[in-house]
Amino acid sequence: MRSYPIPFNDAARLEALRSLPGLNDIAEPVFDLLTDAVRQLFDCPIAHISLVEEKHQWFKSVVGIELPEIPRDQSFCTHAIMSDDLMVIPDFTKDPRFVDHPLVANEPNVRFYAGAPIILSSGFRVGSLCALDLVPHAAPSEASLNILRTLANAVAAALERELPDAARQADEISGGRKEFLALIRHELLTPLTVIFGYTGLLEARLVDAPEGVMARAARRSCQHLRELIETVIAFSDVSTGDLALNQSHEDLRQVLDEALEILGPGLDGKAKTVRITQFSVPDPVYIDRSQIKLALTALIENAALHGGDHLDLSAQISPEGHIEISITDDGQLGAEVDLDALYRPFVVGGSLNTRKVGGLGLGLPLTRKIVELHGGELDVIAEDASTLALIRLPAWRANFTPD
């Protein structure tokens, strides 16, 4: 299983990285000066400027160790670029996210890390400026962290030095997008608020009638859509297309039940049988509740629309400790379906001329991005008499306590 998260906007981030004018300059003194300043600031033997590519991380400048590049799954900085915040780990052995990391568990046995993301004027996080040590450190002072942030900004400025208008252009574009997003929010939420109110009245009148179940489901679906709009707007970076996680400790069974409630009447209308056959994930898990619920809803809906008549859901801890959520249906994918292509937006299973149900082909790509943002993986597996959608989330999400 992949051991690192992937930013929601990774393709655009990589494009911004590869277009930097100062990317391939050799022996640029300013970068070495900034790296050495960070090494001295934290009194560490190792410091570097890292740039995170699609499959590897390479070093613009490095002191204290000889490394041309490392695979992305061994990179600490690939975690640092997930947020604008600094990433500080006083002791890797005390953090369940990294205790089994190859550079922690094996040579060189890294213990301390303090890194700041390198944020371009466009808002993309392309790498980090960081210090590392082989012994634990106490938590750095706020003054030291502020200096680290300033030095990382200097790295970004040096990389973009031939783009004097980049910041101004980025601000203009971002401002326009924010205005547009605010308008869209208003136009979407206003009718939803009306629908939500009327479905509430309808639910109250039909509380004892069979139709009350449908009214209740409609109201919950409306509420889910309202929450989704608010979440996307609140945690999206309109300048880069990125999406941040709003993480907390959550009851996974409750999230799964809510996803089923949203889809309930639709599943009944299609005469689908849905069962939770196994649930053995201890509470709580550390996730973005709204995003994981969206991912589960999309997968269940996809199975109901395109799969067989019987859906089995399960959630368990794998022998390796990962959280595994599976959705199995007794339908078969046609021979013409390209499984790899299904992860691309607007790709649908089967021929547009012959398939019996609609859909834009966005469910699987969106679900995959949400799962990758959590550091997990999504696989769709075609078996002889069934189709399996499997979400794997990192083991540390089952036992993580944030600082």
PDB file of C-alpha atoms in Angstrom, residues 89-321:
ATOM      1  CA  ILE A  89       7.918  16.126  14.457  1.00  0.00           C
ATOM      2  CA  PRO A  90      10.010  16.264  17.670  1.00  0.00           C
ATOM      3  CA  ASP A  91      10.394  12.459  17.732  1.00  0.00           C
ATOM      4  CA  PHE A  92       9.346  10.261  14.808  1.00  0.00           C
ATOM      5  CA  THR A  93       9.191   7.163  17.024  1.00  0.00           C
ATOM      6  CA  LYS A  94       6.329   8.747  18.984  1.00  0.00           C
ATOM      7  CA  ASP A  95       4.223   9.482  15.885  1.00  0.00           C
ATOM      8  CA  PRO A  96       2.181   6.519  14.539  1.00  0.00           C
ATOM      9  CA  ARG A  97       2.243   8.008  11.030  1.00  0.00           C
ATOM     10  CA  PHE A  98       6.013   7.570  10.794  1.00  0.00           C
ATOM     11  CA  VAL A  99       7.108   4.967  13.332  1.00  0.00           C
ATOM     12  CA  ASP A 100       7.455   2.312  10.590  1.00  0.00           C
ATOM     13  CA  HIS A 101       8.910   4.686   8.001  1.00  0.00           C
ATOM     14  CA  PRO A 102      12.053   3.130   6.437  1.00  0.00           C
ATOM     15  CA  LEU A 103      14.223   6.160   7.299  1.00  0.00           C
ATOM     16  CA  VAL A 104      13.005   6.033  10.905  1.00  0.00           C
ATOM     17  CA  ALA A 105      12.990   2.286  11.548  1.00  0.00           C
ATOM     18  CA  ASN A 106      16.255   1.744   9.615  1.00  0.00           C
ATOM     19  CA  GLU A 107      19.412   3.702   8.833  1.00  0.00           C
ATOM     20  CA  PRO A 108      19.865   6.621   9.180  1.00  0.00           C
ATOM     21  CA  ASN A 109      17.214   6.404  11.985  1.00  0.00           C
ATOM     22  CA  VAL A 110      15.889   9.947  11.626  1.00  0.00           C
ATOM     23  CA  ARG A 111      14.192  11.263  14.761  1.00  0.00           C
ATOM     24  CA  PHE A 112      13.544  15.010  14.384  1.00  0.00           C
ATOM     25  CA  TYR A 113      12.011  16.988  11.520  1.00  0.00           C
ATOM     26  CA  ALA A 114      11.051  20.639  11.127  1.00  0.00           C
ATOM     27  CA  GLY A 115       9.904  21.713   7.682  1.00  0.00           C
ATOM     28  CA  ALA A 116       8.072  24.553   5.987  1.00  0.00           C
ATOM     29  CA  PRO A 117       6.327  24.081   2.635  1.00  0.00           C
ATOM     30  CA  ILE A 118       7.722  26.059  -0.281  1.00  0.00           C
ATOM     31  CA  ILE A 119       4.631  27.932  -1.443  1.00  0.00           C
ATOM     32  CA  LEU A 120       4.742  29.641  -4.828  1.00  0.00           C
ATOM     33  CA  SER A 121       2.973  32.944  -5.454  1.00  0.00           C
ATOM     34  CA  SER A 122       0.329  30.907  -7.286  1.00  0.00           C
ATOM     35  CA  GLY A 123      -0.402  29.022  -4.037  1.00  0.00           C
ATOM     36  CA  PHE A 124       1.063  25.677  -5.101  1.00  0.00           C
ATOM     37  CA  ARG A 125       3.222  23.824  -2.578  1.00  0.00           C
ATOM     38  CA  VAL A 126       6.109  22.319  -4.547  1.00  0.00           C
ATOM     39  CA  GLY A 127       8.469  21.137  -1.823  1.00  0.00           C
ATOM     40  CA  SER A 128       9.849  22.045   1.567  1.00  0.00           C
ATOM     41  CA  LEU A 129      12.757  23.609   3.405  1.00  0.00           C
ATOM     42  CA  CYS A 130      13.570  21.438   6.382  1.00  0.00           C
ATOM     43  CA  ALA A 131      16.018  20.381   9.085  1.00  0.00           C
ATOM     44  CA  LEU A 132      16.498  16.804  10.329  1.00  0.00           C
ATOM     45  CA  ASP A 133      18.367  15.195  13.183  1.00  0.00           C
ATOM     46  CA  LEU A 134      19.140  11.664  14.317  1.00  0.00           C
ATOM     47  CA  VAL A 135      18.130  12.449  17.899  1.00  0.00           C
ATOM     48  CA  PRO A 136      14.816  13.806  19.209  1.00  0.00           C
ATOM     49  CA  HIS A 137      14.413  17.529  19.896  1.00  0.00           C
ATOM     50  CA  ALA A 138      12.187  19.538  22.156  1.00  0.00           C
ATOM     51  CA  ALA A 139       9.443  21.465  20.386  1.00  0.00           C
ATOM     52  CA  PRO A 140      11.038  24.473  18.611  1.00  0.00           C
ATOM     53  CA  SER A 141      10.265  28.001  19.740  1.00  0.00           C
ATOM     54  CA  GLU A 142       7.687  30.070  17.906  1.00  0.00           C
ATOM     55  CA  ALA A 143      10.441  32.503  16.913  1.00  0.00           C
ATOM     56  CA  SER A 144      12.438  29.709  15.253  1.00  0.00           C
ATOM     57  CA  LEU A 145       9.377  28.517  13.367  1.00  0.00           C
ATOM     58  CA  ASN A 146       8.635  32.032  12.126  1.00  0.00           C
ATOM     59  CA  ILE A 147      12.196  32.296  10.806  1.00  0.00           C
ATOM     60  CA  LEU A 148      11.817  28.913   9.080  1.00  0.00           C
ATOM     61  CA  ARG A 149       8.646  30.119   7.377  1.00  0.00           C
ATOM     62  CA  THR A 150      10.406  33.291   6.199  1.00  0.00           C
ATOM     63  CA  LEU A 151      13.343  31.313   4.808  1.00  0.00           C
ATOM     64  CA  ALA A 152      10.955  29.006   2.926  1.00  0.00           C
ATOM     65  CA  ASN A 153       9.334  32.093   1.388  1.00  0.00           C
ATOM     66  CA  ALA A 154      12.803  33.206   0.290  1.00  0.00           C
ATOM     67  CA  VAL A 155      13.332  29.838  -1.425  1.00  0.00           C
ATOM     68  CA  ALA A 156      10.046  30.266  -3.304  1.00  0.00           C
ATOM     69  CA  ALA A 157      11.030  33.788  -4.362  1.00  0.00           C
ATOM     70  CA  ALA A 158      14.400  32.545  -5.632  1.00  0.00           C
ATOM     71  CA  LEU A 159      12.744  29.791  -7.653  1.00  0.00           C
ATOM     72  CA  GLU A 160      10.321  32.315  -9.200  1.00  0.00           C
ATOM     73  CA  ARG A 161      12.781  35.173  -9.671  1.00  0.00           C
ATOM     74  CA  GLU A 162      12.054  35.491 -13.409  1.00  0.00           C
ATOM     75  CA  LEU A 163       8.345  35.835 -12.740  1.00  0.00           C
ATOM     76  CA  PRO A 164       8.051  39.368 -11.247  1.00  0.00           C
ATOM     77  CA  ASP A 165       4.347  39.653 -12.021  1.00  0.00           C
ATOM     78  CA  ALA A 166       3.429  36.181 -10.782  1.00  0.00           C
ATOM     79  CA  ALA A 167       2.167  37.293  -7.381  1.00  0.00           C
ATOM     80  CA  ARG A 168       0.069  40.130  -8.802  1.00  0.00           C
ATOM     81  CA  GLN A 169      -1.439  37.915 -11.488  1.00  0.00           C
ATOM     82  CA  ALA A 170      -2.142  35.164  -8.967  1.00  0.00           C
ATOM     83  CA  ASP A 171      -3.900  37.644  -6.662  1.00  0.00           C
ATOM     84  CA  GLU A 172      -6.064  38.939  -9.512  1.00  0.00           C
ATOM     85  CA  ILE A 173      -7.069  35.440 -10.608  1.00  0.00           C
ATOM     86  CA  SER A 174      -7.690  34.311  -7.038  1.00  0.00           C
ATOM     87  CA  GLY A 175      -9.815  37.378  -6.309  1.00  0.00           C
ATOM     88  CA  GLY A 176     -11.984  36.755  -9.351  1.00  0.00           C
ATOM     89  CA  ARG A 177     -12.428  33.112  -8.460  1.00  0.00           C
ATOM     90  CA  LYS A 178     -13.381  33.952  -4.879  1.00  0.00           C
ATOM     91  CA  GLU A 179     -16.069  36.351  -6.078  1.00  0.00           C
ATOM     92  CA  PHE A 180     -17.388  33.712  -8.470  1.00  0.00           C
ATOM     93  CA  LEU A 181     -17.374  31.054  -5.739  1.00  0.00           C
ATOM     94  CA  ALA A 182     -19.261  33.354  -3.353  1.00  0.00           C
ATOM     95  CA  LEU A 183     -21.898  33.925  -6.039  1.00  0.00           C
ATOM     96  CA  ILE A 184     -22.213  30.192  -6.741  1.00  0.00           C
ATOM     97  CA  ARG A 185     -22.537  29.484  -3.013  1.00  0.00           C
ATOM     98  CA  HIS A 186     -25.409  31.951  -2.729  1.00  0.00           C
ATOM     99  CA  GLU A 187     -27.183  30.694  -5.848  1.00  0.00           C
ATOM    100  CA  LEU A 188     -26.925  27.058  -4.732  1.00  0.00           C
ATOM    101  CA  LEU A 189     -27.765  27.471  -1.061  1.00  0.00           C
ATOM    102  CA  THR A 190     -30.771  29.767  -1.499  1.00  0.00           C
ATOM    103  CA  PRO A 191     -33.003  27.209  -3.290  1.00  0.00           C
ATOM    104  CA  LEU A 192     -31.618  24.406  -1.119  1.00  0.00           C
ATOM    105  CA  THR A 193     -32.702  26.273   2.005  1.00  0.00           C
ATOM    106  CA  VAL A 194     -36.240  26.534   0.627  1.00  0.00           C
ATOM    107  CA  ILE A 195     -36.316  22.835  -0.297  1.00  0.00           C
ATOM    108  CA  PHE A 196     -34.921  21.896   3.108  1.00  0.00           C
ATOM    109  CA  GLY A 197     -37.649  23.872   4.854  1.00  0.00           C
ATOM    110  CA  TYR A 198     -40.504  22.429   2.821  1.00  0.00           C
ATOM    111  CA  THR A 199     -39.263  18.839   3.126  1.00  0.00           C
ATOM    112  CA  GLY A 200     -39.171  19.396   6.894  1.00  0.00           C
ATOM    113  CA  LEU A 201     -42.826  20.432   6.868  1.00  0.00           C
ATOM    114  CA  LEU A 202     -43.677  17.470   4.644  1.00  0.00           C
ATOM    115  CA  GLU A 203     -41.824  15.076   6.941  1.00  0.00           C
ATOM    116  CA  ALA A 204     -43.738  16.396   9.971  1.00  0.00           C
ATOM    117  CA  ARG A 205     -47.099  15.901   8.238  1.00  0.00           C
ATOM    118  CA  LEU A 206     -46.225  12.403   7.044  1.00  0.00           C
ATOM    119  CA  VAL A 207     -44.530  11.227  10.223  1.00  0.00           C
ATOM    120  CA  ASP A 208     -46.826   8.195  10.572  1.00  0.00           C
ATOM    121  CA  ALA A 209     -47.318   7.535   6.859  1.00  0.00           C
ATOM    122  CA  PRO A 210     -45.171   5.290   4.625  1.00  0.00           C
ATOM    123  CA  GLU A 211     -44.302   8.345   2.537  1.00  0.00           C
ATOM    124  CA  GLY A 212     -42.666   9.860   5.628  1.00  0.00           C
ATOM    125  CA  VAL A 213     -39.587   7.717   5.014  1.00  0.00           C
ATOM    126  CA  MET A 214     -39.161   9.260   1.577  1.00  0.00           C
ATOM    127  CA  ALA A 215     -39.675  12.782   2.918  1.00  0.00           C
ATOM    128  CA  ARG A 216     -37.083  12.143   5.624  1.00  0.00           C
ATOM    129  CA  ALA A 217     -34.594  10.794   3.074  1.00  0.00           C
ATOM    130  CA  ALA A 218     -35.168  13.823   0.822  1.00  0.00           C
ATOM    131  CA  ARG A 219     -34.491  16.158   3.747  1.00  0.00           C
ATOM    132  CA  ARG A 220     -31.308  14.279   4.679  1.00  0.00           C
ATOM    133  CA  SER A 221     -30.109  14.350   1.081  1.00  0.00           C
ATOM    134  CA  CYS A 222     -30.741  18.082   0.981  1.00  0.00           C
ATOM    135  CA  GLN A 223     -28.824  18.548   4.228  1.00  0.00           C
ATOM    136  CA  HIS A 224     -25.956  16.427   2.866  1.00  0.00           C
ATOM    137  CA  LEU A 225     -25.768  18.629  -0.228  1.00  0.00           C
ATOM    138  CA  ARG A 226     -25.778  21.801   1.888  1.00  0.00           C
ATOM    139  CA  GLU A 227     -22.940  20.452   4.038  1.00  0.00           C
ATOM    140  CA  LEU A 228     -21.008  19.417   0.955  1.00  0.00           C
ATOM    141  CA  ILE A 229     -21.276  22.862  -0.636  1.00  0.00           C
ATOM    142  CA  GLU A 230     -20.182  24.556   2.584  1.00  0.00           C
ATOM    143  CA  THR A 231     -17.297  22.114   3.064  1.00  0.00           C
ATOM    144  CA  VAL A 232     -15.962  22.455  -0.467  1.00  0.00           C
ATOM    145  CA  ILE A 233     -16.082  26.243  -0.265  1.00  0.00           C
ATOM    146  CA  ALA A 234     -14.578  26.402   3.222  1.00  0.00           C
ATOM    147  CA  PHE A 235     -11.711  23.999   2.597  1.00  0.00           C
ATOM    148  CA  SER A 236     -10.932  24.613  -1.078  1.00  0.00           C
ATOM    149  CA  ASP A 237      -8.124  26.825  -2.309  1.00  0.00           C
ATOM    150  CA  VAL A 238      -9.706  28.567  -5.285  1.00  0.00           C
ATOM    151  CA  SER A 239      -6.339  29.700  -6.647  1.00  0.00           C
ATOM    152  CA  THR A 240      -4.855  26.202  -6.934  1.00  0.00           C
ATOM    153  CA  GLY A 241      -7.820  23.821  -7.002  1.00  0.00           C
ATOM    154  CA  ASP A 242      -6.564  22.183  -3.821  1.00  0.00           C
ATOM    155  CA  LEU A 243      -8.756  20.732  -1.092  1.00  0.00           C
ATOM    156  CA  ALA A 244      -7.731  20.585   2.564  1.00  0.00           C
ATOM    157  CA  LEU A 245      -8.962  17.961   4.983  1.00  0.00           C
ATOM    158  CA  ASN A 246     -11.076  18.995   7.973  1.00  0.00           C
ATOM    159  CA  GLN A 247     -10.044  16.031  10.109  1.00  0.00           C
ATOM    160  CA  SER A 248     -11.412  14.840  13.437  1.00  0.00           C
ATOM    161  CA  HIS A 249     -12.066  11.623  15.329  1.00  0.00           C
ATOM    162  CA  GLU A 250     -15.222  10.035  13.923  1.00  0.00           C
ATOM    163  CA  ASP A 251     -17.408   6.951  14.294  1.00  0.00           C
ATOM    164  CA  LEU A 252     -16.920   5.174  10.950  1.00  0.00           C
ATOM    165  CA  ARG A 253     -20.024   3.017  11.393  1.00  0.00           C
ATOM    166  CA  GLN A 254     -22.120   6.154  11.828  1.00  0.00           C
ATOM    167  CA  VAL A 255     -20.611   7.682   8.679  1.00  0.00           C
ATOM    168  CA  LEU A 256     -21.407   4.494   6.742  1.00  0.00           C
ATOM    169  CA  ASP A 257     -24.979   4.443   8.072  1.00  0.00           C
ATOM    170  CA  GLU A 258     -25.483   8.076   7.043  1.00  0.00           C
ATOM    171  CA  ALA A 259     -24.277   7.319   3.509  1.00  0.00           C
ATOM    172  CA  LEU A 260     -26.808   4.493   3.289  1.00  0.00           C
ATOM    173  CA  GLU A 261     -29.607   6.714   4.626  1.00  0.00           C
ATOM    174  CA  ILE A 262     -28.946   9.286   1.915  1.00  0.00           C
ATOM    175  CA  LEU A 263     -29.245   6.632  -0.787  1.00  0.00           C
ATOM    176  CA  GLY A 264     -31.937   4.524   0.926  1.00  0.00           C
ATOM    177  CA  PRO A 265     -35.090   5.308  -1.111  1.00  0.00           C
ATOM    178  CA  GLY A 266     -33.142   5.195  -4.361  1.00  0.00           C
ATOM    179  CA  LEU A 267     -31.817   1.755  -3.527  1.00  0.00           C
ATOM    180  CA  ASP A 268     -35.289   0.540  -2.552  1.00  0.00           C
ATOM    181  CA  GLY A 269     -36.699   1.895  -5.786  1.00  0.00           C
ATOM    182  CA  LYS A 270     -34.197  -0.170  -7.743  1.00  0.00           C
ATOM    183  CA  ALA A 271     -35.029  -3.288  -5.687  1.00  0.00           C
ATOM    184  CA  LYS A 272     -31.435  -3.476  -4.461  1.00  0.00           C
ATOM    185  CA  THR A 273     -30.517  -5.480  -1.383  1.00  0.00           C
ATOM    186  CA  VAL A 274     -27.859  -3.799   0.753  1.00  0.00           C
ATOM    187  CA  ARG A 275     -26.240  -5.434   3.770  1.00  0.00           C
ATOM    188  CA  ILE A 276     -23.429  -4.528   6.124  1.00  0.00           C
ATOM    189  CA  THR A 277     -21.936  -8.003   6.413  1.00  0.00           C
ATOM    190  CA  GLN A 278     -19.045  -7.130   8.705  1.00  0.00           C
ATOM    191  CA  PHE A 279     -17.935  -4.163  10.775  1.00  0.00           C
ATOM    192  CA  SER A 280     -14.943  -4.541  13.064  1.00  0.00           C
ATOM    193  CA  VAL A 281     -13.206  -1.165  12.968  1.00  0.00           C
ATOM    194  CA  PRO A 282     -12.638   0.205  16.479  1.00  0.00           C
ATOM    195  CA  ASP A 283     -13.768   3.760  17.168  1.00  0.00           C
ATOM    196  CA  PRO A 284     -12.761   6.404  16.578  1.00  0.00           C
ATOM    197  CA  VAL A 285     -10.933   6.883  13.276  1.00  0.00           C
ATOM    198  CA  TYR A 286      -9.176  10.095  12.259  1.00  0.00           C
ATOM    199  CA  ILE A 287     -10.757  11.253   8.973  1.00  0.00           C
ATOM    200  CA  ASP A 288     -12.542  14.086   7.226  1.00  0.00           C
ATOM    201  CA  ARG A 289     -16.100  12.990   7.966  1.00  0.00           C
ATOM    202  CA  SER A 290     -17.741  14.935   5.146  1.00  0.00           C
ATOM    203  CA  GLN A 291     -15.285  13.804   2.479  1.00  0.00           C
ATOM    204  CA  ILE A 292     -15.289  10.128   3.479  1.00  0.00           C
ATOM    205  CA  LYS A 293     -19.100  10.161   3.547  1.00  0.00           C
ATOM    206  CA  LEU A 294     -19.052  11.654   0.049  1.00  0.00           C
ATOM    207  CA  ALA A 295     -16.658   8.927  -1.128  1.00  0.00           C
ATOM    208  CA  LEU A 296     -18.770   6.134   0.367  1.00  0.00           C
ATOM    209  CA  THR A 297     -21.969   7.606  -1.066  1.00  0.00           C
ATOM    210  CA  ALA A 298     -20.412   7.770  -4.534  1.00  0.00           C
ATOM    211  CA  LEU A 299     -19.164   4.170  -4.381  1.00  0.00           C
ATOM    212  CA  ILE A 300     -22.446   2.749  -3.086  1.00  0.00           C
ATOM    213  CA  GLU A 301     -24.430   4.714  -5.661  1.00  0.00           C
ATOM    214  CA  ASN A 302     -22.092   3.553  -8.424  1.00  0.00           C
ATOM    215  CA  ALA A 303     -22.557  -0.092  -7.376  1.00  0.00           C
ATOM    216  CA  ALA A 304     -26.333   0.363  -7.188  1.00  0.00           C
ATOM    217  CA  LEU A 305     -26.544   1.975 -10.630  1.00  0.00           C
ATOM    218  CA  HIS A 306     -24.130  -0.209 -12.538  1.00  0.00           C
ATOM    219  CA  GLY A 307     -23.820  -3.387 -10.455  1.00  0.00           C
ATOM    220  CA  GLY A 308     -25.964  -6.354  -9.520  1.00  0.00           C
ATOM    221  CA  ASP A 309     -28.971  -6.652  -7.256  1.00  0.00           C
ATOM    222  CA  HIS A 310     -27.103  -7.438  -4.025  1.00  0.00           C
ATOM    223  CA  LEU A 311     -24.573  -5.144  -2.353  1.00  0.00           C
ATOM    224  CA  ASP A 312     -22.439  -6.253   0.599  1.00  0.00           C
ATOM    225  CA  LEU A 313     -20.573  -3.662   2.658  1.00  0.00           C
ATOM    226  CA  SER A 314     -17.834  -4.386   5.162  1.00  0.00           C
ATOM    227  CA  ALA A 315     -15.246  -2.488   7.189  1.00  0.00           C
ATOM    228  CA  GLN A 316     -12.396  -4.136   9.029  1.00  0.00           C
ATOM    229  CA  ILE A 317      -8.760  -3.886  10.040  1.00  0.00           C
ATOM    230  CA  SER A 318      -6.487  -5.815   7.680  1.00  0.00           C
ATOM    231  CA  PRO A 319      -3.705  -8.111   8.964  1.00  0.00           C
ATOM    232  CA  GLU A 320      -1.281  -5.261   8.171  1.00  0.00           C
ATOM    233  CA  GLY A 321      -3.344  -2.873  10.320  1.00  0.00           C
TER     234      GLY A 321
END
